[in-house]
XYZ file of C-alpha atoms in Angstrom:
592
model
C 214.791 233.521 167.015
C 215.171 236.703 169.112
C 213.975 239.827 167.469
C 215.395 242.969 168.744
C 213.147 245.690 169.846
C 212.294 248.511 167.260
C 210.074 251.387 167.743
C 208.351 252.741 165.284
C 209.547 256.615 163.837
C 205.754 257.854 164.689
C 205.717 256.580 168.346
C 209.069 258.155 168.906
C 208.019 261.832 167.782
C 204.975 260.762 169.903
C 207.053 260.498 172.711
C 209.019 263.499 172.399
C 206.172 265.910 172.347
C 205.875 264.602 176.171
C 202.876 262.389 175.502
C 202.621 259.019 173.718
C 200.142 256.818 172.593
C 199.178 253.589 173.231
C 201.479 251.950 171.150
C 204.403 253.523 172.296
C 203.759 253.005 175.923
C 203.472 249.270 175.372
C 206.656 248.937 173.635
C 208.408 250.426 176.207
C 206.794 248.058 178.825
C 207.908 245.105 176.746
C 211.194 246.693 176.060
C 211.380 246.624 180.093
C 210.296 243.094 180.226
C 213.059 242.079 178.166
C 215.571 244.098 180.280
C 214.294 242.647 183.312
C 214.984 238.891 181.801
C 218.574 240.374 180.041
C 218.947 241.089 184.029
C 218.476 237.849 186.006
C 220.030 236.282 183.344
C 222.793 238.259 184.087
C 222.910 237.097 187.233
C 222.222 233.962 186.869
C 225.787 233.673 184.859
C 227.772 235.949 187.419
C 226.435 233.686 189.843
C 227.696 230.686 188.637
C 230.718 232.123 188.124
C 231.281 232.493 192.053
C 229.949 228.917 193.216
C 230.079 230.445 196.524
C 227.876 233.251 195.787
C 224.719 231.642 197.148
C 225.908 230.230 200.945
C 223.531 228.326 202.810
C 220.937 228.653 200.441
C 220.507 226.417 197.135
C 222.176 227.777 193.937
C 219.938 230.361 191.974
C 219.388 228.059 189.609
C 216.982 225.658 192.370
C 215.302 229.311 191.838
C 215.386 230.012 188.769
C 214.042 225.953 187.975
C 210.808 227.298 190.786
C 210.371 229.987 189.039
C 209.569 228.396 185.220
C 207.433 225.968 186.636
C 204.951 228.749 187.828
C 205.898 229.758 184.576
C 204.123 226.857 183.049
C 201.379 226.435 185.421
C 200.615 229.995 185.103
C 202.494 232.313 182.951
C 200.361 235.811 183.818
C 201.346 235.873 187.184
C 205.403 235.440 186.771
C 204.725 237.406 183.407
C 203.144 240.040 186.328
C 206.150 239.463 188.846
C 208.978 239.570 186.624
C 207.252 243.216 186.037
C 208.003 244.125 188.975
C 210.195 247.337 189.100
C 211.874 246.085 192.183
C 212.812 243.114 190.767
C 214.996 245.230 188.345
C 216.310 247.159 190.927
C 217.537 244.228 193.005
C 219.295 242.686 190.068
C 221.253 245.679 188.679
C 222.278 245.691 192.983
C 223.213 242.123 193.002
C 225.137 242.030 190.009
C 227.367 245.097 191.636
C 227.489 242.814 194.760
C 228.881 239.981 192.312
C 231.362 242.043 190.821
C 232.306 244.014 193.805
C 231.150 247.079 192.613
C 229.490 248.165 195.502
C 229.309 247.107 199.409
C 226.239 246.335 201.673
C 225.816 245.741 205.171
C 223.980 242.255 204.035
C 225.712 239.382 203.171
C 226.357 238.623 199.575
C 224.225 235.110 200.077
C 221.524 237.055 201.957
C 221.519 239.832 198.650
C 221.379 236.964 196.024
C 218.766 234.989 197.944
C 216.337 237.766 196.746
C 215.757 235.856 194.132
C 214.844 232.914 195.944
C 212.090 234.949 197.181
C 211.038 236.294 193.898
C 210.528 231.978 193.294
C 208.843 231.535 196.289
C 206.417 234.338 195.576
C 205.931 233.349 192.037
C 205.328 229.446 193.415
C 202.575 230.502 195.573
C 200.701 233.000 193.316
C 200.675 230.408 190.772
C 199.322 227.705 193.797
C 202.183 225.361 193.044
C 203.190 222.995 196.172
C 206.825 223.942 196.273
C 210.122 223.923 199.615
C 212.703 226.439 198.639
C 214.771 227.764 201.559
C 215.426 231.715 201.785
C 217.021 233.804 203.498
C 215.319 235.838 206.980
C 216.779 239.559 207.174
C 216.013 241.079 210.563
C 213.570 238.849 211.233
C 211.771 238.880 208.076
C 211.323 237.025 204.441
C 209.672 239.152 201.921
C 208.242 237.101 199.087
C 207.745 240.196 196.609
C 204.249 241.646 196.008
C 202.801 238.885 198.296
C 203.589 239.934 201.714
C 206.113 239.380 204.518
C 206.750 237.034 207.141
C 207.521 237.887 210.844
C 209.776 234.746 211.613
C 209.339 234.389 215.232
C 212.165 234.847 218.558
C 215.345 235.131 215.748
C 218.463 236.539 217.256
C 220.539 236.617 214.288
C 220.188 239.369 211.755
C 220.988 236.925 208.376
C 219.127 233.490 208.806
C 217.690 230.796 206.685
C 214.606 229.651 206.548
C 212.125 227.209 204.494
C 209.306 228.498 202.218
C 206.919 226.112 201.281
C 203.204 225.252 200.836
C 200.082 224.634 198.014
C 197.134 226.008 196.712
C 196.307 228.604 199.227
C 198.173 227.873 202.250
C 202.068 229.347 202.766
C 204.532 228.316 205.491
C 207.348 229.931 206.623
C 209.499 227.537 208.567
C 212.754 229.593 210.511
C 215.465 228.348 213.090
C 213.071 229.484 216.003
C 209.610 229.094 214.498
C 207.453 229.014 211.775
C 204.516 231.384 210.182
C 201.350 229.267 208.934
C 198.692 231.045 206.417
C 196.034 229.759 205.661
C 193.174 230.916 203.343
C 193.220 234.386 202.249
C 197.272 235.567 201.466
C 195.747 238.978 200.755
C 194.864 239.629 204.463
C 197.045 240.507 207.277
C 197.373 237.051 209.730
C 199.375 236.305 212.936
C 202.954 236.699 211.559
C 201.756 237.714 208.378
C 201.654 241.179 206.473
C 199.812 241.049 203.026
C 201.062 242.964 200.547
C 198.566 246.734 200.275
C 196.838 246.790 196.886
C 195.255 250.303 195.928
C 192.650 249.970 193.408
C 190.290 252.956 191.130
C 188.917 253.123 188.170
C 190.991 250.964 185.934
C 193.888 251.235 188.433
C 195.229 248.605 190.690
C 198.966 249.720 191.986
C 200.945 247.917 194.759
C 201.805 249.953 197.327
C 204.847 248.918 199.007
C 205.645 249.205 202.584
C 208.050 246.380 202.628
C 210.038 244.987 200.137
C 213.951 246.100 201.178
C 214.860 247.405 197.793
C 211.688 249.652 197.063
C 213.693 252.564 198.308
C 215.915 251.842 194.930
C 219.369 252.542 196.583
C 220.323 250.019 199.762
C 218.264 248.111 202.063
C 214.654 249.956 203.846
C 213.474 248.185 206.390
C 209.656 247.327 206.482
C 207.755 250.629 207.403
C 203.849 248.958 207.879
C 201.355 251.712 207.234
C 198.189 251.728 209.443
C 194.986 251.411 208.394
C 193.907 255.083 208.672
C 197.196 255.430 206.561
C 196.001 252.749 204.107
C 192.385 254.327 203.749
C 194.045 257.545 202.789
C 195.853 256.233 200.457
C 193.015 253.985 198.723
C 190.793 258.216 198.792
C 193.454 259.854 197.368
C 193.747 257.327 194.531
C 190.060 256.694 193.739
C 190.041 260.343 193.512
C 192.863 260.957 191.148
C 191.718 258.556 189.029
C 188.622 260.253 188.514
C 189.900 263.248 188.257
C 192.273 261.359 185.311
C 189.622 259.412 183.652
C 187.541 262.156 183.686
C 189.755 264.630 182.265
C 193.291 263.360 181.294
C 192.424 260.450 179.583
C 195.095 259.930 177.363
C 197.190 260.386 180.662
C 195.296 257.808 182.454
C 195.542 255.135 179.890
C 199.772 255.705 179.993
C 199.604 255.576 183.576
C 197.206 252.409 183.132
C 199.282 250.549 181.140
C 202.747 251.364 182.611
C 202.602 252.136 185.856
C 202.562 249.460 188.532
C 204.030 250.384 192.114
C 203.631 252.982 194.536
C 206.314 253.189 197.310
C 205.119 255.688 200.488
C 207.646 257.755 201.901
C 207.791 260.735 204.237
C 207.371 264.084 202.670
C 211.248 265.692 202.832
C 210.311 268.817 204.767
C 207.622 270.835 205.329
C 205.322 271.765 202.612
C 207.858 270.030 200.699
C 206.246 266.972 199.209
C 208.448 264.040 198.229
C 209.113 261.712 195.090
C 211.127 259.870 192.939
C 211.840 257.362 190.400
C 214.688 255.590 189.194
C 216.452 254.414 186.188
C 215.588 250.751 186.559
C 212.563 250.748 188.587
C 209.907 252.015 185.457
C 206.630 252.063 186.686
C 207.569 252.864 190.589
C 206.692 255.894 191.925
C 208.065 256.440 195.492
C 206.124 259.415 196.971
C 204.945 261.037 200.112
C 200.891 261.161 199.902
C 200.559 264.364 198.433
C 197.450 266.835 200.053
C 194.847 267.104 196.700
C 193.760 264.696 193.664
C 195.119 267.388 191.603
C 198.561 267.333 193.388
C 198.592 263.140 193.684
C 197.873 263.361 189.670
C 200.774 266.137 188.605
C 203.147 263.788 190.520
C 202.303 260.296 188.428
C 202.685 262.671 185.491
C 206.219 264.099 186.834
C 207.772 260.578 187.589
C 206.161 258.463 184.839
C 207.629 260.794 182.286
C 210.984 259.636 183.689
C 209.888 256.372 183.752
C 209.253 256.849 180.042
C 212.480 258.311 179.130
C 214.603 255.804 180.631
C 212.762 252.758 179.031
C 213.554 255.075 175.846
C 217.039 255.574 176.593
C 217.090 251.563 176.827
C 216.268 251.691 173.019
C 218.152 254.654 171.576
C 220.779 256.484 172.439
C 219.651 260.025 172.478
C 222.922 261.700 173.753
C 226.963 260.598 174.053
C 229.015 260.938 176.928
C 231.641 263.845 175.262
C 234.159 263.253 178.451
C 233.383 266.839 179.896
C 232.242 267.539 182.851
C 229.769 270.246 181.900
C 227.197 271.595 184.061
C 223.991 273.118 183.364
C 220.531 275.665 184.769
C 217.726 273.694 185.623
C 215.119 275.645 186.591
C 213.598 273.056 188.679
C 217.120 272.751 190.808
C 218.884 274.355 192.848
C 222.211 272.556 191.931
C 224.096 272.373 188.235
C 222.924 268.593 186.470
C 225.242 267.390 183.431
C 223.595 266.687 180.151
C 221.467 263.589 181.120
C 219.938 265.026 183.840
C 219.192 267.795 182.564
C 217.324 265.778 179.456
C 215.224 264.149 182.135
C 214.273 267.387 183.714
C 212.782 268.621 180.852
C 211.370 265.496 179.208
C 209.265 265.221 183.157
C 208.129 268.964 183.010
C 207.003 268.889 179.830
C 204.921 266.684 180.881
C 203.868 268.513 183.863
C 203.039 271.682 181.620
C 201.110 269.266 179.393
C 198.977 268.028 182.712
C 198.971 271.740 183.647
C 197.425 273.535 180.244
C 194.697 270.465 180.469
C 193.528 271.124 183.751
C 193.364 274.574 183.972
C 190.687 273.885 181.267
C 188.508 272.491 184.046
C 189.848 274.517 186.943
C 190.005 277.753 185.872
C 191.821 278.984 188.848
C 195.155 281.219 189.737
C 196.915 277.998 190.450
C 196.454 276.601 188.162
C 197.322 279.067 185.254
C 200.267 279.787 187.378
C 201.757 275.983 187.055
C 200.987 275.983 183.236
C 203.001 278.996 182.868
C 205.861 278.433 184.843
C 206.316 275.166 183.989
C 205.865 275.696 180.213
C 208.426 278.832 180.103
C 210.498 277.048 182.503
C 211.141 274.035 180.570
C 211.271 276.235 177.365
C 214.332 277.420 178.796
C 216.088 274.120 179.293
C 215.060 273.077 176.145
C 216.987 275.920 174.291
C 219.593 275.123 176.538
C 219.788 271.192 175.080
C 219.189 272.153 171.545
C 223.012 273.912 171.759
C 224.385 270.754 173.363
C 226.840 269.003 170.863
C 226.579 265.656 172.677
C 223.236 265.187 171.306
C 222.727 262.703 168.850
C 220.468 262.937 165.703
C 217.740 261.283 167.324
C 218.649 263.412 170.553
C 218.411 266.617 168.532
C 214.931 265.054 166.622
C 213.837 264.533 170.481
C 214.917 267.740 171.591
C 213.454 269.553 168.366
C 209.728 267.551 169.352
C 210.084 268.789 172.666
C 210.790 272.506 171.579
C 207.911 272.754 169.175
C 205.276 271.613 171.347
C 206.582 273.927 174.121
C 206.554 276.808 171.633
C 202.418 276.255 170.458
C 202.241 276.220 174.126
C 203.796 279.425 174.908
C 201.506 280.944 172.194
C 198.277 280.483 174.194
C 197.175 283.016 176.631
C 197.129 283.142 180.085
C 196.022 285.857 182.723
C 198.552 288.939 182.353
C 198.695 289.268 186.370
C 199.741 285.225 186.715
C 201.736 284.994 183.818
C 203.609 288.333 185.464
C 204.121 286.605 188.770
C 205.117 283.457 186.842
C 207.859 285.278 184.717
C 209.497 286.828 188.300
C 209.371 283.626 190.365
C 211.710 281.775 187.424
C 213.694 284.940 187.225
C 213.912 284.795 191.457
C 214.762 281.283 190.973
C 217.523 281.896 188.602
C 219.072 284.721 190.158
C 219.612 282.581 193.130
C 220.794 279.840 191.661
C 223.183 282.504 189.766
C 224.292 283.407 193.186
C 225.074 280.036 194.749
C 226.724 278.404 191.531
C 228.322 281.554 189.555
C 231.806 283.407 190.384
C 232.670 286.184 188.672
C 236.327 287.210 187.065
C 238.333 288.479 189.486
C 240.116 291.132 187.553
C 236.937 292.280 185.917
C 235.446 292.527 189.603
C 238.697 294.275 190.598
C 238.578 296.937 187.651
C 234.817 297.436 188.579
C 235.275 298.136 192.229
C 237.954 300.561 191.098
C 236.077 302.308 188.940
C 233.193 303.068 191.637
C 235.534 303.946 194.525
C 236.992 306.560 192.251
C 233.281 307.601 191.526
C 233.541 307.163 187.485
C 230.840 305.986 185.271
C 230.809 301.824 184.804
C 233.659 301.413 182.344
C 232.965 298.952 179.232
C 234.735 296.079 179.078
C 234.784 293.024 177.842
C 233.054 290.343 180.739
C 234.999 287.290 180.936
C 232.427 284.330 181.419
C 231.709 283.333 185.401
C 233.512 280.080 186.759
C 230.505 277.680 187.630
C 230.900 275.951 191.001
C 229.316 272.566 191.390
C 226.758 272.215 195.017
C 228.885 270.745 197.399
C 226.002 270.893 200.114
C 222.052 272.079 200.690
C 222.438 275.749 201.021
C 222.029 277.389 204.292
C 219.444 279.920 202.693
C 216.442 278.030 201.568
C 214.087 279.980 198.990
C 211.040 279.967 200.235
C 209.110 282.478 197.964
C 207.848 280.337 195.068
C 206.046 278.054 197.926
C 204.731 281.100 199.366
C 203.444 282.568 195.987
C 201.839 278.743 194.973
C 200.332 278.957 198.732
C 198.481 282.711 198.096
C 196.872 281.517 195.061
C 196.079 278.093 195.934
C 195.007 278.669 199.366
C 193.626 282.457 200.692
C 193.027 280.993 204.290
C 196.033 278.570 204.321
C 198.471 281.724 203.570
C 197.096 283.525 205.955
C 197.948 281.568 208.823
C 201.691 281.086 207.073
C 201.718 285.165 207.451
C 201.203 284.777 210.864
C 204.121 283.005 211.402
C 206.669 283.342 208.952
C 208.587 279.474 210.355
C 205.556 277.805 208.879
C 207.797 277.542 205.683
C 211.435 276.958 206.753
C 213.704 280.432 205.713
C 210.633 282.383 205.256
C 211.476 286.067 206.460
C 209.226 289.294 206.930
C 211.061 290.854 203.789
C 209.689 287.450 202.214
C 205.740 287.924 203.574
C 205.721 291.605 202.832
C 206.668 291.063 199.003
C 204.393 288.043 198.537
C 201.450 290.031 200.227
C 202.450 293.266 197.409
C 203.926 295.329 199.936
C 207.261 295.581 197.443
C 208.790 298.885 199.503
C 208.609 297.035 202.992
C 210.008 294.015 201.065
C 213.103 296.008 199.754
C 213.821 297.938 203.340
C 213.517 294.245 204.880
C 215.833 292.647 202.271
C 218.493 295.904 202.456
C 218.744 294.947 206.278
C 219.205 290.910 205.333
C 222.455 292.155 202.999
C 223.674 294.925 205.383
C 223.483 291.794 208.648
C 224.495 288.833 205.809
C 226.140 289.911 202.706
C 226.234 286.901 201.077
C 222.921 285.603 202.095
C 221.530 284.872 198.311
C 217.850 285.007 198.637
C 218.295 288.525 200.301
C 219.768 289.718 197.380
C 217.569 288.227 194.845
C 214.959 288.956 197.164
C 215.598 292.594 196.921
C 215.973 292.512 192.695
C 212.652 290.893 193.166
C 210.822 293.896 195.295
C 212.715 296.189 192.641
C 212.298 294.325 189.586
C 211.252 297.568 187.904
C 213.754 299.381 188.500
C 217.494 299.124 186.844
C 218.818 298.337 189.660
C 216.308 294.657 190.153
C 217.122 294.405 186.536
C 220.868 293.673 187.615
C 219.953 291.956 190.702
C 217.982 289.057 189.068
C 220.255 289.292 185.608
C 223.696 289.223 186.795
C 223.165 288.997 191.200
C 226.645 287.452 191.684
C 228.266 290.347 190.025
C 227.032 292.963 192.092
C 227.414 291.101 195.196
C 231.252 290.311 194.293
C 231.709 294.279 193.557
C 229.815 294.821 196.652
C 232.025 292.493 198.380
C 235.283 293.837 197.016
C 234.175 297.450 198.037
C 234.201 296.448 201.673
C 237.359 294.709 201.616
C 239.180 297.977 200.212
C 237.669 300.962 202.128
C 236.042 299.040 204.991
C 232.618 300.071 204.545
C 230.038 298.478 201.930
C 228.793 300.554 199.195
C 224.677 300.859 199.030
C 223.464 298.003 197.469
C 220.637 299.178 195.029
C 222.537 302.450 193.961
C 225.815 299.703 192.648
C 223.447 297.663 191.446
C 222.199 300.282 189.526
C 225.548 301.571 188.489
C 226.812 297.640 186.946
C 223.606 297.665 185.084
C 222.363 295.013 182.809
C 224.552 295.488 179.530
């Protein structure tokens, strides 16, 4: 009889404190294991009920029937395969193509014979003399965490071909040729790419350069690192796991136990390092290679913790969908995120304060003080934020209330007063901007304002309807560039120099920008004053300028309530024609 899945009250308040112990990070692998078979069984039956579903190819049952007699022959390796985050992520995408929930340049045959290769892969792993035909994609069968095979001289771009073999030899028969390995399926061959393993101390992670659905939304094509690729990769593992073992242990055990696939991409932009995770992919971390052990480390922690929460949310519902459309600050966005994604945000930076406050312990370095304190205010923020959310559940709120606690002993411990002040102003900088970009103001209380200062009369009181939040529609024009310019002058001394000498190193970066990072705060405000004079509603300028004059009343308005003044500002200029001085209104509008 099937038991459901039950975790225990203490591993749950474990897990909300942004850690969690051995126990708890096993149930939530086998809680994914069982989600991952609730899955292909799902498609097995949606299958069936569309006997056309599988075109050229046998039925996914011939598949399924492959696939539990490597099951009995050798039950760790499809226990290790059915693992597979991809594997998850292709079934949740062929169960849309089965119910025609979403489209794909593939057809529906070629999507559903994924699982043929999941089989095929399982067959040989487990040494079993097998024939299963699957389906070629541009050239190519992937048999997943195994390797790929070229298929030689095929024209079409959906084909069929035979997958067969024994105990360490693999063929690959197509329409125009056929791929023969022999030996060793962990080495490239002719026609042949091995799946990349990266191993370190107690680490051994696939990293995936083929498989079509490792990109977790539509089809990548095969991207085949190098070898000089490959051997930084393999350094910049063995070194985070030392760096882990040595002194995140707790860390690396979670990561040991639950994390399985690494996915290379290219970083988004530069010094703008990429990565992600998905809903059904736990334990898959797609990421650009990232420049230090400390960095490559900081990033497991970010994207397991969302790993972590969504095997949770598989358990226990932690908050209910109200029917609003509600919007929220995270101060690790620049856009508004509803409810949920704001809970993952904050569950994935406490975790990154966490790794912070521990290593700061053995690098006792700006930098690292810095990230501990921004992070750990930061996400004290959103947390607050959640606590007030009605949608929350009573095991939500018991979540949200571990979360908050453990943030609060954290915010008790010192740090140095110079970094925790430069901390505090880049997550005010960051939240004036986003204050800008997302906030509008009432347009009769910005009318009655702009009255009031064109007839040159003290800021009248009254009462301040709440703004109207508007939802990103598209990357803004302005990027903010100061907080990577701030982590780059105390990580760095020699690296920020050459930035200073030319401001494009870091894409919006402006003079105004260099001078205020550098502590040159009066250049910074005359260089920011000429940014809102040539571009009025250019939204780092003006936060830029609260920043440079954050002791003065009027940065106090700037970075407290930015799209006020700029709205006044705004409505000044349409009226008389010429714009009022920025830092003398911003004075005037105040903070109160």
């Amino acid at each position: 009889m099937t038991r459901p899945h039950q975790l225990a009250r203490a591993d749950f308040d474990s897990l909300a404190t942004g850690g969690g112990g051995p126990n708890a990070i096993r149930h939530l692998v086998t809680t994914n294991r069982s989600k991952h078979l609730a899955l292909l069984r799902a498609v097995l039956d949606s299958a069936e009920a569309r006997p056309d579903s599988h075109g050229p190819l046998a039925p996914p049952g011939a598949a399924w029937d492959l696939l539990a007699a490597a099951q009995r022959d050798r039950p760790e390796v499809v226990e290790r395969l059915l693992r597979h985050p991809v594997v998850a992520v292709w079934a949740v995408h062929a169960l849309r193509r089965l119910h025609r929930a979403t489209t794909d340049p593939a057809p529906l045959w070629v999507a559903l014979g994924y699982l043929h290769c999941v089989a095929a892969a399982a067959a040989v792993l487990a040494g079993l003399r097998f024939s299963l035909d699957v389906p070629v994609a541009d050239g190519a069968v992937v048999l997943p965490t195994v390797g790929l095979a070229r298929v030689p001289h095929v024209r079409e771009r959906w084909a069929v071909a035979t997958a067969g073999g024994g105990p360490g030899r693999l063929r690959v028969r197509g329409p125009t040729g056929t791929v023969r390995v022999d030996g060793d399926l962990t080495a490239d061959a002719d026609g042949w790419w091995a799946a990349h393993r990266l191993r370190g101390p107690a680490a051994d992670l696939l990293l995936d350069d083929l498989d079509p659905f490792r990109g977790f939304t539509g089809r990548l094509p095969p991207s085949r690192l190098s070898e000089d690729e490959l051997a930084r990769w393999q350094t910049g593992l063995t070194e985070t796991w030392t760096l882990l073992t040595e002194h995140h242990a707790e860390t690396a055990a979670a990561l040991a136990t639950g994390l399985t696939v690494l996915v290379p991409r290219p970083p988004a932009g530069p010094f703008q390092p990429y990565s992600a995770s998905a809903e059904d992919a736990f334990g898959c971390v797609a990421l650009s290679l990232p420049p230090t052990a400390v960095d490559f480390a900081a990033t497991f922690v970010h994207e397991f913790q969302h790993s972590k929460l969504c095997a949770l949310l598989d358990l226990v519902e932690l908050h209910r969908d109200d029917g609003s459309d509600s919007r929220f600050y995270a101060p690790w966005r620049d856009d508004p995120r509803p409810l949920g994604g704001l809970l993952q945000g904050t569950y994935s930076f406490v975790g990154v304060a966490g790794f912070w406050r521990a290593q700061r312990r053995v690098d006792d370095t700006p930098l690292a003080h810095f990230e501990f304190a921004h992070w750990r205010e930061q996400t004290r923020r959103a947390a607050r934020t959640l606590r007030n959310a009605p949608a929350l559940t009573s095991l939500g709120r018991r979540f949200v209330a571990g979360m908050s606690e453990q943030l609060a002993a954290w915010c008790a411990e010192p740090v140095p007063a110079d970094v925790l002040s430069t901390a505090r102003l880049a997550a005010a900088d960051h939240h004036a901007t986003w204050r800008l970009r997302h906030l509008r103001p009432d347009r009769e209380h910005v009318a009655a304002l702009a009255t009031a200062w064109l007839a040159e009369r003290a800021r009248p009181l009254l009462p301040e309807p709440q703004p109207t939040m508007i939802p990103a529609t598209e990357a803004p024009d302005d990027p903010t560039p100061r907080t990577t310019l701030v982590r780059a002058s105390l990580a760095d001394p020699d690296r920020f120099a050459a930035m200073t000498a030319d401001p494009r190193t870091v894409p919006g970066t402006t003079e105004a920008d260099l001078a205020l990072v550098t502590g040159d705060p009066r250049s910074a405000a005359d260089g920011y004053l000429d940014l809102v004079r040539d571009r009025p509603d250019h939204a780092c300028a003006w936060t830029g300028l609260g920043h440079a004059l954050h002791a003065q009343p009027a940065g106090a308005a700037l970075l407290h309530r930015p799209e006020l003044v700029r709205a006044v500002h705004r409505e000044v200029q349409l009226r008389c024609g010429s714009a009022p001085d920025p830092v003398r209104l911003a004075a005037w509008i105040g903070v109160t």
